[in-house]
JSON list of C-alpha atoms in Angstrom, two decimals:
[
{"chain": "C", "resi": 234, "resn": "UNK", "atom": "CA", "xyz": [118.18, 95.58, 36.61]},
{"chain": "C", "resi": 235, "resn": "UNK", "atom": "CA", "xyz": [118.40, 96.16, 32.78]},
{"chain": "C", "resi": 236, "resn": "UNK", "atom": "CA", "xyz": [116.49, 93.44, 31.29]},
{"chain": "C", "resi": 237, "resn": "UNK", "atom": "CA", "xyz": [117.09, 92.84, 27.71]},
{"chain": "C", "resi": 238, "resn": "UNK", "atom": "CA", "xyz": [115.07, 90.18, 26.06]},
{"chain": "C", "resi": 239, "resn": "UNK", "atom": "CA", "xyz": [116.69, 88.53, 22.93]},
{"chain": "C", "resi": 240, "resn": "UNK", "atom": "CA", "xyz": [114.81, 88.93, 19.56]},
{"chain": "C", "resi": 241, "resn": "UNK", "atom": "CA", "xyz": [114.78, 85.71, 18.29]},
{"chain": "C", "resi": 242, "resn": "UNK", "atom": "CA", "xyz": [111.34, 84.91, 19.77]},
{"chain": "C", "resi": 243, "resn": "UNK", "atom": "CA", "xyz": [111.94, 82.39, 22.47]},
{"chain": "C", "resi": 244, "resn": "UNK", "atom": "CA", "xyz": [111.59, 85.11, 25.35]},
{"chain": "C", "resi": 245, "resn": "UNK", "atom": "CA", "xyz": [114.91, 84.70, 26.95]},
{"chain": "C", "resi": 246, "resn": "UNK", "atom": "CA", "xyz": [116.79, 87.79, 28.76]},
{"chain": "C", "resi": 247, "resn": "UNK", "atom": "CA", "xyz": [119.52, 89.16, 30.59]},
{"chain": "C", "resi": 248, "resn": "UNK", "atom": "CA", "xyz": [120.72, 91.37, 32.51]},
{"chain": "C", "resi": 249, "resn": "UNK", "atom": "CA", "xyz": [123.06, 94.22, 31.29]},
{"chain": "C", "resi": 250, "resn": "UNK", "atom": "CA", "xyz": [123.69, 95.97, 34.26]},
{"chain": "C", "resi": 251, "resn": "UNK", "atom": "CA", "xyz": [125.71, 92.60, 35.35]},
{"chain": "C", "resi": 252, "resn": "UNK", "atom": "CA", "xyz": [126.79, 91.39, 31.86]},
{"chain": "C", "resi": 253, "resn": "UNK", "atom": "CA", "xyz": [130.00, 92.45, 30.50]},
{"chain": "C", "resi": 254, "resn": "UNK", "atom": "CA", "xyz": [130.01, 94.48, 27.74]},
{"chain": "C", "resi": 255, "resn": "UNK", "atom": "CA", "xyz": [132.93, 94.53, 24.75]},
{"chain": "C", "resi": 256, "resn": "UNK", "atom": "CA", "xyz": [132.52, 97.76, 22.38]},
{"chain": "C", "resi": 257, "resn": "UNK", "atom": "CA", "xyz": [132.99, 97.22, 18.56]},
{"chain": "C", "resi": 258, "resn": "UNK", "atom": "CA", "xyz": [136.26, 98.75, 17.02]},
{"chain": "C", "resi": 259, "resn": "UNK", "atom": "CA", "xyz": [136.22, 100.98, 14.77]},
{"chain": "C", "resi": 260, "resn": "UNK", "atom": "CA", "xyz": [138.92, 102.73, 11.53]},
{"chain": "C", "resi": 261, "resn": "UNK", "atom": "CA", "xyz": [138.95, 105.76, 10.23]},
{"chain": "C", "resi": 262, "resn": "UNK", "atom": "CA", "xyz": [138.79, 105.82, 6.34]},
{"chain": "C", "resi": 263, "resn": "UNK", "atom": "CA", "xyz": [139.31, 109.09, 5.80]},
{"chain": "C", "resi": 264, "resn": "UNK", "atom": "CA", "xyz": [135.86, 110.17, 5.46]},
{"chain": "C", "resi": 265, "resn": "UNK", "atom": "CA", "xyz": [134.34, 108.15, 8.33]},
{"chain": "C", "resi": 266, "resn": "UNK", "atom": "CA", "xyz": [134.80, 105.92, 11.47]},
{"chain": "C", "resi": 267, "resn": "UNK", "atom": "CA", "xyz": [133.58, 102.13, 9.84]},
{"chain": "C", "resi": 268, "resn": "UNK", "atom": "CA", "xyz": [132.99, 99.48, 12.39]},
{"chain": "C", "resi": 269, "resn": "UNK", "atom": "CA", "xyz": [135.25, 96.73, 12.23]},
{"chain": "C", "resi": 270, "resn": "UNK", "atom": "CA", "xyz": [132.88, 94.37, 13.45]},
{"chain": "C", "resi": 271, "resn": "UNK", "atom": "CA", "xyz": [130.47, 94.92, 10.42]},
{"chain": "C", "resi": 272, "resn": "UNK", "atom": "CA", "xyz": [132.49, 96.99, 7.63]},
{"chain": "C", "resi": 273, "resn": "UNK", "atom": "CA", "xyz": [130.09, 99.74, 7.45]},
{"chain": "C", "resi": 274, "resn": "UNK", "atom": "CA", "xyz": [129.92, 103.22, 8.72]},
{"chain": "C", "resi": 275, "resn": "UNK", "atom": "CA", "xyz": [126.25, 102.81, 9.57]},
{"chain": "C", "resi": 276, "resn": "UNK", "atom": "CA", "xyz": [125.99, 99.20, 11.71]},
{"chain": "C", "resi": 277, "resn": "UNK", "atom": "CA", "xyz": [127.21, 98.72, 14.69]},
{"chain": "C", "resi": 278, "resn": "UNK", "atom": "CA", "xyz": [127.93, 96.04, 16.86]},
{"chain": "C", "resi": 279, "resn": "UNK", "atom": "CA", "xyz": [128.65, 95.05, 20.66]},
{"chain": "C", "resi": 280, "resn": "UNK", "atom": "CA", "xyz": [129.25, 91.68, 22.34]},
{"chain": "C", "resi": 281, "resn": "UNK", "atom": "CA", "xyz": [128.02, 90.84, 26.18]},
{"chain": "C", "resi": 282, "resn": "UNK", "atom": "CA", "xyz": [129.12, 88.08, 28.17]},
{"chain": "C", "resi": 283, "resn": "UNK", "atom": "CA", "xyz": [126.36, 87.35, 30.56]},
{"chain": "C", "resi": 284, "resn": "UNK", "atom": "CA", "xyz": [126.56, 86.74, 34.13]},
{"chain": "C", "resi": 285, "resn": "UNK", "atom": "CA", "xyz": [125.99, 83.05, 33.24]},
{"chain": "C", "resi": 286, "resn": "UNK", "atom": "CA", "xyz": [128.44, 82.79, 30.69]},
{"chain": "C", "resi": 287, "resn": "UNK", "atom": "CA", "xyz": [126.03, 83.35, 27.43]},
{"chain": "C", "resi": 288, "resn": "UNK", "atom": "CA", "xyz": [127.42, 85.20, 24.53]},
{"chain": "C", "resi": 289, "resn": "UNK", "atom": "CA", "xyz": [125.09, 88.06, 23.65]},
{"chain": "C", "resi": 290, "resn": "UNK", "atom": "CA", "xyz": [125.51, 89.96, 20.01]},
{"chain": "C", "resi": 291, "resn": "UNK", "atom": "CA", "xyz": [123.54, 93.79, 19.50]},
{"chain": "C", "resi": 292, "resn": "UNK", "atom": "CA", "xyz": [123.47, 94.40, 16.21]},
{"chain": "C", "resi": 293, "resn": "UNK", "atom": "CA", "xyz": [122.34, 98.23, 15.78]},
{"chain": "C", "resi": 294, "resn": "UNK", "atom": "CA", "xyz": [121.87, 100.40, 12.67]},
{"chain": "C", "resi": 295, "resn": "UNK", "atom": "CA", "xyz": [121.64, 103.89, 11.99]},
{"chain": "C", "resi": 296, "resn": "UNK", "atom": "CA", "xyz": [119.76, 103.08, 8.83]},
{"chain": "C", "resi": 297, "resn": "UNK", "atom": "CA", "xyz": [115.81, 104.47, 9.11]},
{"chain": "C", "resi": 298, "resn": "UNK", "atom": "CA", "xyz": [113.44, 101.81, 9.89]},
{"chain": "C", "resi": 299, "resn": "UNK", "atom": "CA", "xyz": [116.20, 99.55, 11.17]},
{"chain": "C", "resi": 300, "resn": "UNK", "atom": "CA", "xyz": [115.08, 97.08, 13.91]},
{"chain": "C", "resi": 301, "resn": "UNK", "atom": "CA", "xyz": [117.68, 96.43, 16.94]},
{"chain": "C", "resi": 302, "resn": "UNK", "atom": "CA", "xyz": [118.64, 92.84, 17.39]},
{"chain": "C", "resi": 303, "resn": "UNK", "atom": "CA", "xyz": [120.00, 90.75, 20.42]},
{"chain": "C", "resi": 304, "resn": "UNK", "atom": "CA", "xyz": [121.13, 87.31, 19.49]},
{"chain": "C", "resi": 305, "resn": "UNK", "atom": "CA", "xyz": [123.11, 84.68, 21.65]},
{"chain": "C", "resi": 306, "resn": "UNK", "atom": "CA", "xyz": [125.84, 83.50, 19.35]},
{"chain": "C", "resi": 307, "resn": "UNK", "atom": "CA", "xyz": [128.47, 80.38, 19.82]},
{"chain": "C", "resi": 308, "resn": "UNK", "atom": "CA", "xyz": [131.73, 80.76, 22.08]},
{"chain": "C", "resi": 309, "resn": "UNK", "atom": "CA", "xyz": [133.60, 80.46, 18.46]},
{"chain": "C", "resi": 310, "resn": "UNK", "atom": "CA", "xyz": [131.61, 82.96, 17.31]},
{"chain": "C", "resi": 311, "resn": "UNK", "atom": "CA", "xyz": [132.21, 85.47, 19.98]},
{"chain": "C", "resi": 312, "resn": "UNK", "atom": "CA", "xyz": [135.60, 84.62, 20.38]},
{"chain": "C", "resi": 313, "resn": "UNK", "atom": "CA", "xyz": [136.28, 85.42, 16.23]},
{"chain": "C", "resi": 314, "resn": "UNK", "atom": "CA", "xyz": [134.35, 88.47, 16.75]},
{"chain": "C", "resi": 315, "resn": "UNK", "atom": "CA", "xyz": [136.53, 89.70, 19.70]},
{"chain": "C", "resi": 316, "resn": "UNK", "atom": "CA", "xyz": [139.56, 89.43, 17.48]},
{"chain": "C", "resi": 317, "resn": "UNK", "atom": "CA", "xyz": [138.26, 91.13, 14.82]},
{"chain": "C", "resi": 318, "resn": "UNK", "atom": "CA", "xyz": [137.76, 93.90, 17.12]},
{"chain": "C", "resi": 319, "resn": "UNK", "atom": "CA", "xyz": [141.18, 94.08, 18.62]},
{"chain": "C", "resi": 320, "resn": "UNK", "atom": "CA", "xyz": [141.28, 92.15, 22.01]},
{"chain": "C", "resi": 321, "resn": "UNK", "atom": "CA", "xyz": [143.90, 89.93, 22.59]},
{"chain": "C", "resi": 322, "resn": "UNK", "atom": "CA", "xyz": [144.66, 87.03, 24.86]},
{"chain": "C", "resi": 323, "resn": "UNK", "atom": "CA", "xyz": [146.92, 89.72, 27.05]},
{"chain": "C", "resi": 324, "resn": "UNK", "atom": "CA", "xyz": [145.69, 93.20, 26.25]},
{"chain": "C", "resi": 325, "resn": "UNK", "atom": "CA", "xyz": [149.90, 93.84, 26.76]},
{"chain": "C", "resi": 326, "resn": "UNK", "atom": "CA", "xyz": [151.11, 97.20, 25.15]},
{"chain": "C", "resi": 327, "resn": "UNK", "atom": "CA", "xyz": [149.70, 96.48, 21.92]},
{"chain": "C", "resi": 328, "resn": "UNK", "atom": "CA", "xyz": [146.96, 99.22, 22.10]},
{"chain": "C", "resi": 329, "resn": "UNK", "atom": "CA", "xyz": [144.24, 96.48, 21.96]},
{"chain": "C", "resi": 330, "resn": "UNK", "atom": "CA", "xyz": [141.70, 95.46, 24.61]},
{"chain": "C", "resi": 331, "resn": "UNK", "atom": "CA", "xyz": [142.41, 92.41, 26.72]},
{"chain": "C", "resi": 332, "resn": "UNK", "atom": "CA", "xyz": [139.81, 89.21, 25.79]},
{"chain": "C", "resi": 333, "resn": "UNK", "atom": "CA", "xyz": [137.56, 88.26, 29.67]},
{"chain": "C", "resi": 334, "resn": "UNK", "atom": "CA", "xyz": [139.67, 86.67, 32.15]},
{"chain": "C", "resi": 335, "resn": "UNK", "atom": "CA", "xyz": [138.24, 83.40, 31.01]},
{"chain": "C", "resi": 336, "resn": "UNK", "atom": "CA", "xyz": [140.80, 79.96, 30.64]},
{"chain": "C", "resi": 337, "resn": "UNK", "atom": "CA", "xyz": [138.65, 78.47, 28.10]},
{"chain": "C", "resi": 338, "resn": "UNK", "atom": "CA", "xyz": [138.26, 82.07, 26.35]},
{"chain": "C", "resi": 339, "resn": "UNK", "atom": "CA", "xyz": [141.77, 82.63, 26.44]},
{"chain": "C", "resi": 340, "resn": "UNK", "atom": "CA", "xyz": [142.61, 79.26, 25.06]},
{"chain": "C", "resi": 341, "resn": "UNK", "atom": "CA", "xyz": [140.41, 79.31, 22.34]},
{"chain": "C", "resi": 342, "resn": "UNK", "atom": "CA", "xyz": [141.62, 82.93, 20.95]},
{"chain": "C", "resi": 343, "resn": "UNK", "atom": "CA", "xyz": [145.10, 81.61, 21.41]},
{"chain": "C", "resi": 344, "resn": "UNK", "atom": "CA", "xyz": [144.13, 78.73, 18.85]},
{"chain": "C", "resi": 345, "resn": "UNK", "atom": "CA", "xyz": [144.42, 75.86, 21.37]},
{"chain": "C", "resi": 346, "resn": "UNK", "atom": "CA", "xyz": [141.21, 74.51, 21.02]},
{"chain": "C", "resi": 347, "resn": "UNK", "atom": "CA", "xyz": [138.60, 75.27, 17.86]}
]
């Protein structure tokens, strides 16, 4: 067990050895890889879907002195991040990662519900 507690205070956790875990996309500028989640070369971002269904944000830096932060953040919010990054409702051949396997996921990303 991996237990990460969340760093808004309240002293909730989860587990990241059984939450998924979606990786922040990144461009190349020329210069350097920039995350696509956060439009900087030097933050970084990855989502987690817990076990339970919670939406989990890490929001890393590379930045001296930077602090690490875990936040839970809404389904619409996770779902608008996962696009950002490149995962789509089907994955298909479109070079992008596929969204969870998740009906009410799916439908919001498609637009079918907000």
């Amino acid at each position: 067990m991996k237990r990460q507690v969340l760093t808004d205070g309240t002293g909730r956790w989860f587990d990241r050895e059984k939450a998924t875990r979606f990786d922040e996309a990144r461009e190349w500028d020329g210069r350097n890889w920039v995350s696509k989640a956060t439009g900087s070369q030097w933050d970084h971002e990855e989502l987690y879907r817990t076990k339970s269904g919670r939406w989990i944000r890490h929001w890393w830096s590379q930045w001296q002195g930077s602090t690490d932060r875990w936040e839970e953040v809404t389904e619409a919010e996770a779902v608008r991040w996962l696009l950002q990054n490149d995962y789509e409702p089907d994955g298909g051949d479109t070079g992008c990662h596929q969204v969870p396997d998740d009906e009410r996921v799916t439908s919001l990303v498609l637009g079918l519900e907000v």
